[in-house]
Amino acid sequence: MIAAKERTKAAAGAADPMRPELYRVQRSRRESSDTFTLELTPPRGYKPTPFQPGQFNMLYMPGVGECAISISGDPADDGVLLHTTRVVGTVTRALNGCKAGSRVGIRGPYGAPWPVAEAEGNDVVFVAGGIGLAPLRPAIFHVLAHRRQYGRIVLLYGARTPEDILFKPMLRKWSSRLDMDVYVTVDRAEAGWRGNVGVVTNLIKRAPFDRLNTTAFICGPEIMMHYTVLEILGRGVNEKGIYVSLERNMKCATGFCGHCQMGPFFVCKDGPVFRYDKVKRWMEIREL
Amino acid sequence: MTRIKDIATAYLPAEGLQALIDTLRQHHDRVLGPRVREQAIRYETISSVADLPRGVKDEHEGGRYRLHQGEEATFFGFVVGPDSLKSIVYPPRLTLWSMKRSGHEGTIEDQDEPVGSTAILGVRPCELAALAVQDKVFLGHGFEDPHYRQRRERLFLVAVECLQPGAHCFCDSMGTGPGVNGGASWDLALTELVGDGRHGFLVRAGSDAGREMMAKLPLEQAGDGLEKARETALAAAAKSMGRTLDTDGLKKTLYDHVDHPHWEKVADRCLACANCTMVCPTCFCSNTMEETALDGSSAARTRVWDSCFNLDFTYIHGGHVRRSVKSRYRQWMTHKLASWQDQFGVIGCVGCGRCITWCPVGIDITREAAVLQGKPTKTSGRTTS
């Protein structure tokens, strides 16, 4: 027991993990009709904790609230913080209204990252559905920056329509590389689209990778990840080589608020990236 | 100091209880204890023995709680009320920080004030166990909650052992009571003994601060007879628990029965009112709310207790993860009894029985667990399975 008379420092003195830093919006860039990227710079004198691919921050809009958003930038670039998000609720709508000079509260980074170091020596397959490309992008940056450490690099990306395809200039650049395979598909084509049409799982059958030495990183809607995993398992990849990134309601990101629980896990600190064999059982239960 | 050590166990006659309260008041910024408020026993500020619910008995059953004034002279003849230490170390509503804005600029200020030292008289063994569970949640796993820490560190706990368990109690099953054993460390433990024409307390110290406190009390030598009387009374109390819960293989049972038809039956009765989570001494879920000045010049972040029974608890764009009441009750009970063990190494339930008493429809965690375990259960004379 702590002695009753011992004076302890008040909370005001201790670091509160719920307290954000006010970042400055340098630029807001439109990615598609409902998706945008914020480029943020930290306040003067504040040294941000470097992030790892797959981690997320809590973004706070004064007067509106907070939400968890993955980091979409290059982990090697510590000058500017990138968040790509879709407008889906009150906070993301307010974030979408940010202009250069606006302030956004940031706390983080949080969560378990994509295990890029463990994937070294393997072929790496990225499977992204919609906005799921954003949390995968830092991992893609990483493997390309350490290209010699990896075997084949494959990106399979599914968007709703050609207009919804994110990071188009970057995808063109990656497509033109001779040491990376990029396949894009859309659910619904439009006039002028000459690419693939259909769900992203269709791309897995012909994707070039060595089933015995492959690490797969998957991010998208849960139903898309479910079928993607089945296809990849069908190609003979071990389930211990498959990783998924899950999304749940989060209020704190520090394991206190309880909202993000999924079976024995707190998605905020045990995830959001999980090795598939560890969450398989829980992903299969409805309304868990 | 040797003298203090000598009185690690002693006897405090009932007339000396006021001296204990006075000493607590001298050494701490506030002293809380059980008090009758709004027909319930609550933790309130106390200044004299007259504030204590002397002779009051509490009646507990599923969905039922009543206080009765009895003739007995005992000070602690009841068990637990709807309050727990949770609301002291983890306030139901706490403004964490606020932000002032002018143009694009903003400044953030912490809002949690330093708290004084708090002595609490009448902490039950299940409460100590719950505090140990909360310590794991807020201090023991990764991040630390500074708001919890500053309140937790300044507690002086005077425990009272339970000799007359309620109909809703099952601490004996959970290994958390009726005597003070394990749980969070405490400073003093009292056992209220009446017999041989004497009324008083066996007092034990559990910490240096407790020993120092004992040196200031009008204590008498405790003979072997008192220690024996305590053991006999505790053994009888353990036998008179109103309920039991078999913890053997409990985690596996819950994990293996996510599709058990009984969840539907519970959901038919469950109102999703969240009472069980509010009175539970270990439930820790919270929401954080944004409170904004009308002119937008300032905003504050306030943390409030939340409950997994609320529909919005699991909302993400596109919908709610747990739409049905069935899934929400299943989450609560599975978390409490099973996944808590994976997360924090302990069962989240301490056997205090509050969730049974304060459930408006009397849903009973011990009974629902027994059904999943395939045990015969009895409710008001009817056998169901």
XYZ file of C-alpha atoms in Angstrom:
673
model
C 0.000 0.000 0.000
C 1.170 3.445 -0.798
C 1.617 5.438 2.382
C -1.344 7.691 2.932
C 0.668 10.776 3.661
C 2.946 10.436 0.672
C 2.278 13.336 -1.649
C 2.063 12.257 -5.236
C 2.212 14.310 -8.330
C -1.186 15.340 -9.554
C -2.457 14.142 -12.902
C -1.660 17.578 -14.228
C 2.014 16.735 -13.935
C 1.886 13.238 -15.378
C 1.547 12.553 -19.072
C -2.076 11.938 -19.959
C -2.267 9.523 -22.888
C -5.612 11.147 -23.783
C -4.070 14.571 -24.384
C -3.301 15.412 -28.021
C -0.766 17.699 -29.654
C -2.133 20.330 -31.989
C -0.737 19.725 -35.463
C -0.989 22.209 -38.298
C -2.649 21.254 -41.572
C -0.131 22.007 -44.284
C -2.334 20.839 -47.087
C -5.515 18.885 -47.725
C -5.499 16.920 -50.939
C -8.552 15.418 -52.594
C -8.043 11.762 -53.551
C -11.544 10.943 -54.822
C -15.103 12.243 -54.454
C -15.259 11.247 -50.778
C -11.631 10.667 -49.840
C -8.880 13.098 -48.928
C -5.364 13.189 -47.518
C -4.286 15.577 -44.768
C -0.657 16.580 -44.588
C 0.121 17.615 -41.038
C 3.145 19.127 -39.334
C 3.831 18.864 -35.607
C 3.865 21.936 -33.351
C 7.216 23.633 -32.910
C 9.397 21.936 -30.326
C 7.389 18.726 -30.303
C 9.209 15.582 -31.357
C 6.708 13.001 -32.613
C 7.211 9.294 -31.924
C 8.145 7.652 -35.241
C 5.380 5.405 -36.526
C 5.539 1.911 -37.946
C 3.557 0.830 -41.027
C -0.015 -0.096 -40.082
C -0.217 2.050 -36.948
C -2.856 4.708 -36.430
C -3.422 8.012 -34.669
C -6.397 9.495 -32.884
C -7.400 12.642 -34.781
C -9.229 15.339 -32.853
C -11.311 18.131 -34.352
C -11.935 20.861 -31.761
C -15.626 21.124 -31.024
C -16.460 17.916 -32.856
C -14.632 14.919 -31.475
C -12.079 12.265 -32.108
C -11.622 9.222 -34.318
C -9.005 6.594 -35.116
C -7.368 6.922 -38.522
C -4.443 4.960 -39.897
C -1.278 6.672 -41.064
C -0.867 6.607 -44.844
C 2.540 8.216 -45.347
C 6.098 7.019 -45.671
C 7.546 5.855 -42.341
C 10.976 7.051 -43.466
C 9.699 10.610 -43.884
C 9.386 12.080 -40.404
C 8.750 15.642 -41.540
C 5.099 15.407 -42.423
C 2.319 13.181 -41.167
C -0.172 11.828 -43.724
C -3.691 10.644 -43.021
C -5.972 9.487 -45.813
C -9.599 9.063 -44.908
C -13.077 8.796 -46.290
C -15.906 11.061 -45.171
C -18.141 8.729 -43.182
C -19.099 10.565 -39.981
C -19.064 13.830 -38.092
C -15.332 13.930 -37.353
C -14.198 12.901 -40.823
C -16.614 15.435 -42.324
C -15.066 18.151 -40.184
C -11.556 16.977 -41.070
C -12.534 17.205 -44.720
C -13.308 20.867 -44.148
C -9.777 21.595 -42.911
C -7.748 24.097 -44.863
C -4.054 24.921 -44.745
C -3.395 26.434 -41.335
C -6.189 24.576 -39.511
C -5.292 22.752 -36.319
C -5.948 19.054 -35.780
C -5.246 17.281 -32.492
C -3.071 14.208 -32.853
C -2.200 11.523 -30.362
C -0.402 8.330 -31.178
C 0.934 6.381 -32.916
C -0.968 3.369 -31.597
C -1.351 -0.284 -32.342
C 0.487 -3.300 -33.664
C 2.105 -2.711 -37.076
C 2.405 -4.814 -40.236
C 5.359 -7.117 -39.434
C 7.518 -5.978 -42.352
C 10.756 -7.228 -40.777
C 9.359 -10.730 -40.301
C 8.343 -10.798 -43.965
C 11.932 -10.306 -45.125
C 13.059 -13.007 -47.539
C 9.468 -13.717 -48.562
C 7.266 -12.685 -51.418
C 4.928 -9.999 -50.117
C 1.333 -9.773 -51.326
C -0.686 -6.690 -50.437
C -4.440 -6.979 -50.896
C -6.381 -3.742 -50.465
C -10.087 -3.018 -50.677
C -11.146 0.618 -51.058
C -9.749 2.893 -48.377
C -7.845 -0.164 -47.091
C -5.024 0.885 -49.390
C -4.217 3.786 -47.052
C -3.042 1.736 -44.032
C -1.118 -0.571 -46.371
C 0.741 2.221 -48.129
C 3.393 2.774 -45.410
C 4.230 -0.953 -45.594
C 4.504 -0.734 -49.392
C 6.826 2.255 -49.010
C 8.901 0.261 -46.565
C 9.316 -2.877 -48.669
C 10.153 -0.803 -51.745
C 12.734 1.158 -49.757
C 14.238 -2.155 -48.665
C 13.614 -3.862 -51.968
C 16.526 -6.302 -51.765
C 15.221 -7.805 -48.525
C 12.095 -9.145 -50.219
C 11.118 -11.542 -52.981
C 8.291 -10.620 -55.313
C 6.120 -7.682 -54.362
C 2.497 -7.849 -55.471
C -0.259 -5.323 -54.924
C -3.850 -6.347 -55.580
C -6.235 -3.448 -55.231
C -9.990 -3.282 -55.615
C -11.980 -0.056 -55.759
C -15.690 0.560 -56.282
C -15.340 2.515 -59.529
C -12.393 3.917 -61.529
C -13.162 7.309 -59.960
C -12.637 5.805 -56.477
C -9.114 4.578 -57.164
C -6.793 6.186 -54.619
C -3.243 7.440 -55.094
C -3.436 7.175 -58.898
C -0.062 8.853 -59.619
C 1.601 6.525 -57.157
C -0.120 3.447 -58.590
C 1.103 4.450 -62.065
C 4.635 4.759 -60.721
C 4.463 1.421 -58.982
C 2.918 -0.227 -62.080
C 5.831 0.940 -64.183
C 8.379 -0.686 -61.864
C 9.861 -3.906 -63.172
C 10.242 -5.313 -59.671
C 6.628 -4.990 -58.550
C 3.332 -6.417 -59.824
C 0.300 -4.183 -59.514
C -3.210 -5.374 -60.360
C -6.200 -3.103 -60.014
C -9.853 -4.021 -60.358
C -13.114 -2.122 -59.982
C -16.551 -3.361 -58.921
C -18.312 -1.241 -61.537
C -16.606 0.000 -64.679
C -17.326 3.214 -66.493
C -16.914 4.178 -70.146
C -13.239 4.218 -70.996
C -12.155 1.745 -68.319
C -10.037 -0.961 -69.883
C -8.853 -2.603 -66.708
C -10.200 -5.479 -64.608
C -13.789 -5.568 -63.445
C -14.888 -7.615 -60.462
C -14.001 -8.181 -56.844
C -10.409 -8.095 -55.686
C -10.470 -11.768 -54.734
C -10.615 -12.597 -58.462
C -7.070 -11.257 -58.804
C -5.578 -13.700 -56.325
C -5.808 -16.751 -58.583
C -3.303 -15.390 -61.075
C -1.136 -13.272 -58.807
C 2.499 -14.351 -59.011
C 3.851 -15.484 -55.628
C 5.520 -18.538 -54.146
C 2.931 -20.110 -51.886
C 5.550 -21.557 -49.548
C 7.326 -18.266 -48.966
C 4.663 -15.614 -48.981
C 3.487 -13.043 -46.464
C 0.103 -11.495 -47.218
C -1.022 -8.157 -45.776
C -4.752 -7.567 -46.198
C -6.823 -4.508 -45.431
C -10.372 -3.703 -46.438
C -13.950 -4.312 -45.314
C -14.202 -7.381 -43.060
C -16.219 -9.346 -45.609
C -13.601 -8.633 -48.303
C -10.817 -9.763 -45.956
C -12.745 -12.937 -45.156
C -12.964 -13.983 -48.816
C -9.459 -12.787 -49.602
C -8.066 -15.000 -46.851
C -9.992 -17.991 -48.213
C -8.538 -17.419 -51.699
C -5.003 -17.027 -50.392
C -5.328 -20.115 -48.227
C -6.641 -21.843 -51.354
C -3.389 -20.968 -53.092
C -1.582 -22.898 -50.373
C -0.236 -20.063 -48.234
C 0.072 -20.929 -44.531
C -2.391 -19.019 -42.340
C 0.524 -17.902 -40.166
C 1.778 -15.887 -43.139
C -1.465 -13.926 -43.472
C -2.144 -10.650 -41.676
C -5.345 -8.606 -41.537
C -6.086 -5.144 -40.160
C -9.350 -4.838 -38.236
C -11.512 -1.848 -37.476
C -13.625 -1.276 -34.376
C -15.109 1.666 -32.485
C -12.340 3.302 -30.447
C -12.580 6.074 -27.895
C -9.167 5.929 -26.247
C -6.755 3.763 -28.293
C -4.991 2.872 -25.035
C -6.974 -0.156 -23.853
C -9.094 1.709 -21.292
C -12.400 2.506 -22.984
C -13.319 -1.091 -23.819
C -15.102 -0.224 -27.074
C -12.804 -2.039 -29.503
C -12.905 -5.440 -27.828
C -13.088 -8.489 -30.037
C -13.072 -11.667 -27.984
C -9.902 -11.601 -25.888
C -8.390 -8.732 -27.869
C -8.353 -4.988 -27.660
C -8.128 -4.089 -31.341
C -6.415 -0.800 -30.395
C -3.410 -2.317 -28.665
C -3.367 -6.004 -29.640
C -4.187 -4.967 -33.218
C -5.283 -3.438 -35.495
C -2.949 -5.764 -37.401
C -3.433 -9.400 -36.419
C -1.953 -12.618 -37.693
C -4.903 -14.388 -39.228
C -4.672 -17.649 -37.279
C -4.974 -15.687 -34.029
C -8.205 -13.875 -34.933
C -9.767 -16.421 -37.266
C -11.944 -17.881 -34.528
C -13.268 -14.487 -33.470
C -13.780 -13.116 -36.980
C -16.122 -16.008 -37.680
C -18.547 -15.139 -34.864
C -21.395 -12.849 -35.813
C -21.904 -9.737 -33.676
C -18.894 -10.443 -31.523
C 8.739 0.719 16.133
C 8.873 -2.626 17.884
C 5.960 -1.552 19.997
C 3.907 -0.877 16.888
C 4.796 -4.282 15.537
C 3.575 -5.828 18.762
C 0.094 -4.606 18.115
C -0.258 -5.832 14.528
C -3.384 -7.562 15.866
C -5.435 -6.053 18.650
C -8.946 -5.507 19.974
C -10.858 -2.278 19.605
C -13.949 -2.073 21.851
C -17.004 -0.710 20.043
C -16.712 2.508 22.071
C -13.324 3.043 20.420
C -14.747 3.246 16.894
C -15.208 7.006 17.228
C -11.502 7.298 18.066
C -10.723 5.484 14.823
C -12.914 7.861 12.807
C -11.352 10.857 14.575
C -7.832 9.629 13.864
C -8.690 9.011 10.219
C -10.087 12.515 10.019
C -6.926 13.987 11.493
C -4.711 12.290 8.925
C -6.741 12.456 5.745
C -8.396 15.112 3.667
C -11.666 13.226 3.665
C -13.087 10.170 5.356
C -15.756 8.109 3.633
C -17.853 5.354 5.074
C -21.185 3.597 4.696
C -24.182 5.836 5.202
C -27.857 5.555 4.398
C -28.786 7.900 1.557
C -31.865 7.634 -0.616
C -32.739 4.275 0.919
C -29.419 2.758 -0.020
C -26.093 2.319 1.715
C -23.640 4.579 -0.050
C -20.080 5.737 0.458
C -20.456 9.197 1.953
C -18.418 11.547 4.107
C -18.606 10.497 7.748
C -17.515 12.310 10.858
C -18.933 10.223 13.692
C -20.203 6.759 14.519
C -23.684 8.248 14.459
C -23.338 8.520 10.676
C -22.928 4.752 10.322
C -25.995 2.623 9.526
C -25.976 0.932 12.907
C -28.333 -2.034 13.071
C -29.343 -1.658 9.431
C -29.766 -4.867 7.460
C -29.889 -5.009 3.695
C -32.045 -7.428 1.792
C -30.799 -8.525 -1.613
C -32.480 -10.588 -4.302
C -32.612 -10.525 -8.060
C -34.027 -7.083 -8.870
C -34.706 -6.297 -5.222
C -32.895 -4.234 -2.590
C -34.401 -3.095 0.715
C -32.991 -1.709 3.948
C -34.463 -2.613 7.319
C -33.661 -1.066 10.678
C -32.917 -3.956 13.014
C -32.410 -4.155 16.761
C -28.831 -5.378 16.607
C -26.060 -3.128 17.808
C -23.670 -4.055 15.001
C -22.203 -1.271 12.881
C -21.530 -3.404 9.813
C -24.387 -5.894 9.660
C -25.020 -5.300 5.950
C -22.989 -6.108 2.832
C -22.543 -3.911 -0.249
C -24.653 -1.086 -1.627
C -24.810 0.140 -5.218
C -21.607 2.182 -4.794
C -18.204 0.647 -5.104
C -14.688 2.015 -4.849
C -14.862 2.334 -8.629
C -16.567 5.717 -8.446
C -13.842 6.992 -6.094
C -10.787 5.944 -8.122
C -12.481 6.222 -11.522
C -15.075 9.009 -11.339
C -18.246 8.451 -13.408
C -17.687 11.802 -15.061
C -14.316 13.521 -15.356
C -13.206 16.389 -17.555
C -9.748 15.414 -18.767
C -8.646 18.555 -20.539
C -9.994 21.594 -22.275
C -8.933 23.671 -25.214
C -9.163 27.393 -25.765
C -9.241 28.618 -29.307
C -8.444 31.888 -30.998
C -8.377 31.742 -34.736
C -6.275 28.795 -35.812
C -4.313 28.751 -32.573
C -5.304 26.698 -29.583
C -4.021 25.848 -26.137
C -4.769 22.679 -24.222
C -4.997 22.605 -20.450
C -5.351 19.622 -18.137
C -8.533 19.833 -16.099
C -8.166 17.039 -13.571
C -7.466 18.665 -10.205
C -5.081 17.122 -7.682
C -7.090 15.077 -5.195
C -6.566 14.845 -1.461
C -5.955 11.715 0.544
C -9.068 9.646 1.158
C -9.618 7.215 3.989
C -12.443 4.752 3.484
C -13.999 2.875 6.366
C -15.944 -0.293 5.718
C -14.359 -1.607 2.545
C -15.502 -5.163 1.943
C -13.154 -7.950 0.840
C -14.844 -8.167 -2.579
C -14.172 -4.446 -2.951
C -10.477 -4.985 -2.302
C -10.497 -7.735 -4.899
C -12.230 -5.416 -7.365
C -9.638 -2.727 -6.717
C -6.858 -5.194 -7.488
C -8.641 -5.968 -10.765
C -8.967 -2.265 -11.588
C -5.254 -1.791 -10.838
C -4.475 -4.302 -13.559
C -6.757 -2.510 -16.005
C -5.588 1.060 -15.394
C -1.999 0.618 -14.229
C -0.843 -2.828 -15.169
C -1.212 -3.280 -18.925
C 0.626 -0.941 -21.244
C -0.654 2.580 -20.810
C -1.235 4.118 -17.395
C -4.200 6.230 -16.525
C -2.868 9.196 -14.504
C -6.346 10.106 -13.250
C -6.817 6.676 -11.731
C -3.278 6.637 -10.384
C -3.498 9.874 -8.460
C -6.742 8.778 -6.772
C -5.563 5.253 -6.151
C -2.285 6.259 -4.563
C -3.921 8.382 -1.912
C -6.305 5.839 -0.441
C -6.196 4.591 3.132
C -8.356 1.493 3.301
C -10.051 0.220 6.440
C -11.552 -3.105 5.463
C -14.421 -4.808 7.237
C -14.829 -8.542 6.921
C -18.243 -9.928 6.029
C -19.801 -12.183 8.621
C -23.374 -12.044 7.307
C -23.312 -12.486 3.513
C -26.337 -11.546 1.446
C -28.556 -13.719 -0.718
C -26.775 -12.356 -3.812
C -23.229 -12.933 -2.504
C -20.822 -15.486 -3.967
C -17.385 -14.173 -3.002
C -16.535 -17.535 -1.485
C -16.806 -19.079 -4.975
C -14.557 -16.396 -6.420
C -11.979 -16.672 -3.644
C -12.343 -12.997 -2.777
C -14.108 -13.183 0.610
C -15.761 -13.236 3.087
C -12.507 -12.621 4.965
C -9.789 -10.204 3.931
C -7.356 -12.337 1.999
C -5.436 -11.248 -1.038
C -7.039 -8.556 -3.160
C -5.612 -5.062 -3.129
C -3.393 -4.311 -0.153
C -5.237 -2.693 2.728
C -4.183 -0.692 5.750
C -6.462 -1.918 8.514
C -8.904 -4.805 8.643
C -11.740 -4.980 11.152
C -13.783 -7.978 12.195
C -16.859 -7.015 14.159
C -17.372 -9.504 16.973
C -20.293 -9.648 19.379
C -20.385 -12.186 22.192
C -19.610 -12.887 25.827
C -21.190 -9.566 26.659
C -18.654 -7.693 24.562
C -18.950 -5.806 21.283
C -15.873 -4.710 19.426
C -13.475 -5.278 16.581
C -10.521 -7.461 15.984
C -8.106 -5.064 14.300
C -5.228 -6.088 12.052
C -2.708 -3.954 10.238
C -1.890 -4.675 6.612
C 0.604 -1.887 5.986
C 3.073 0.384 7.744
C 0.550 3.191 7.544
C -1.972 0.856 9.175
C 0.471 0.000 11.955
C 1.125 3.655 12.604
C -2.591 4.253 12.748
C -3.059 1.427 15.265
C -0.547 3.033 17.613
C -2.949 5.957 17.932
C -6.044 3.909 18.823
C -7.363 2.871 22.256
C -6.612 -0.802 21.652
C -6.589 -3.752 23.969
C -4.659 -6.977 23.805
C -6.411 -9.476 21.535
C -6.499 -12.922 23.083
C -6.442 -16.191 21.157
C -10.143 -16.518 21.771
C -10.896 -13.564 19.517
C -8.863 -14.905 16.643
C -10.717 -18.201 17.026
C -14.068 -16.433 17.127
C -13.122 -14.638 13.902
C -12.194 -17.855 12.151
C -15.389 -19.560 13.259
C -17.497 -16.621 12.115
C -15.772 -16.464 8.720
C -16.168 -20.185 8.173
C -19.871 -19.871 8.934
C -20.128 -16.888 6.595
C -18.478 -18.812 3.766
C -21.087 -21.530 4.232
C -24.009 -19.118 4.161
C -23.329 -17.545 0.759
C -26.588 -16.985 -1.092
C -25.122 -18.054 -4.417
C -22.287 -20.024 -5.948
C -20.400 -19.904 -9.218
C -18.243 -22.765 -10.402
C -15.112 -21.188 -11.884
C -13.670 -24.493 -13.065
C -13.180 -24.348 -16.829
C -15.307 -21.219 -16.975
C -13.306 -19.565 -19.769
C -13.573 -22.572 -22.040
C -17.278 -22.954 -21.290
C -18.017 -19.392 -22.364
C -15.716 -19.430 -25.399
C -17.230 -22.716 -26.553
C -20.835 -21.596 -26.128
C -21.127 -18.472 -28.240
C -24.036 -20.089 -30.072
C -25.827 -21.506 -27.032
C -29.617 -21.029 -27.270
C -29.638 -19.713 -23.708
C -28.278 -16.333 -24.865
C -31.598 -15.779 -26.638
C -33.509 -16.586 -23.477
C -31.513 -14.082 -21.450
C -31.922 -11.494 -24.198
C -35.699 -11.954 -23.989
C -35.536 -10.616 -20.441
C -32.565 -8.236 -20.673
C -33.564 -4.570 -21.026
C -30.041 -3.526 -22.069
C -30.376 -0.873 -19.361
C -26.696 -1.063 -18.390
C -27.444 -1.154 -14.630
C -25.236 -4.216 -14.159
C -22.260 -2.457 -15.718
C -22.781 0.684 -13.655
C -22.902 -1.138 -10.293
C -20.180 -3.619 -11.226
C -17.021 -2.707 -9.308
C -14.738 -3.811 -12.148
C -16.562 -2.727 -15.341
C -14.288 -0.042 -16.744
C -15.668 0.973 -20.142
C -15.910 4.654 -20.907
C -16.848 7.112 -23.589
C -15.234 10.469 -24.188
C -17.508 13.367 -24.978
C -16.908 16.706 -26.561
C -18.428 19.661 -24.738
C -18.279 22.901 -26.623
C -18.918 26.499 -25.689
C -21.774 28.010 -27.678
C -19.456 30.481 -29.397
C -16.965 27.743 -30.232
C -14.165 29.478 -28.342
C -13.497 26.515 -26.097
C -14.092 22.792 -25.905
C -13.604 20.181 -23.218
C -13.064 16.436 -23.329
C -15.041 14.628 -20.671
C -14.739 10.956 -19.892
C -17.959 9.264 -18.754
C -18.736 5.684 -17.823
C -20.087 3.765 -20.764
C -21.570 0.309 -21.115
C -21.265 -2.501 -23.643
C -25.075 -2.738 -23.398
C -25.472 0.544 -25.272
C -26.127 0.109 -28.979
C -23.758 2.918 -29.972
C -20.920 1.287 -28.083
C -19.787 -0.606 -31.190
C -20.804 1.846 -33.893
C -18.456 2.162 -36.828
C -19.318 3.656 -40.196
C -21.764 1.325 -41.841
C -23.428 0.110 -38.661
C -23.157 -1.393 -35.211
C -21.143 -4.513 -34.544
C -23.432 -5.718 -31.727
C -26.942 -4.952 -32.874
C -28.846 -7.554 -30.888
C -29.290 -7.472 -27.115
C -28.248 -11.104 -27.178
C -24.832 -10.212 -28.525
C -24.439 -7.440 -25.967
C -25.297 -9.601 -22.968
C -23.022 -12.303 -24.348
C -20.214 -9.762 -24.656
C -20.641 -8.547 -21.087
C -20.751 -11.952 -19.460
C -18.093 -13.496 -21.698
C -15.805 -10.551 -21.050
C -16.367 -10.632 -17.314
C -15.842 -14.362 -16.858
C -13.685 -15.436 -19.790
C -11.862 -12.909 -21.986
C -10.926 -10.869 -18.889
C -8.682 -13.795 -17.989
C -6.877 -13.535 -21.330
C -6.607 -9.778 -21.053
C -5.596 -9.314 -17.430
C -4.839 -12.740 -15.995
C -7.803 -12.706 -13.596
C -11.553 -13.255 -13.739
C -13.331 -9.904 -13.979
C -15.999 -10.946 -11.469
C -15.370 -10.726 -7.714
C -18.660 -12.244 -6.559
C -20.177 -9.092 -5.038
C -23.569 -9.891 -6.594
C -24.476 -6.265 -7.346
C -25.386 -7.073 -10.965
C -27.987 -9.525 -9.655
C -29.540 -7.140 -7.132
C -29.638 -4.121 -9.437
C -30.831 -5.923 -12.546
C -34.436 -4.724 -12.886
C -35.478 -8.153 -14.122
C -33.212 -10.203 -11.885
C -30.893 -11.705 -14.482
C -28.416 -13.697 -12.432
C -24.853 -14.186 -13.658
C -24.414 -17.269 -11.470
C -27.534 -18.887 -12.841
C -26.833 -17.981 -16.480
C -23.312 -19.388 -16.122
C -24.688 -22.575 -14.580
C -27.021 -23.043 -17.552
C -24.085 -22.749 -19.958
C -22.178 -25.201 -17.767
C -25.053 -27.640 -18.087
C -25.805 -27.654 -14.370
C -29.309 -27.936 -12.975
C -30.493 -24.531 -11.804
C -33.278 -23.439 -9.524
C -35.161 -20.195 -9.649
C -37.998 -19.510 -7.231
C -38.847 -23.175 -6.918
C -38.907 -23.887 -10.645
C -36.183 -26.031 -12.123
C -35.085 -24.909 -15.541
C -32.236 -25.849 -17.759
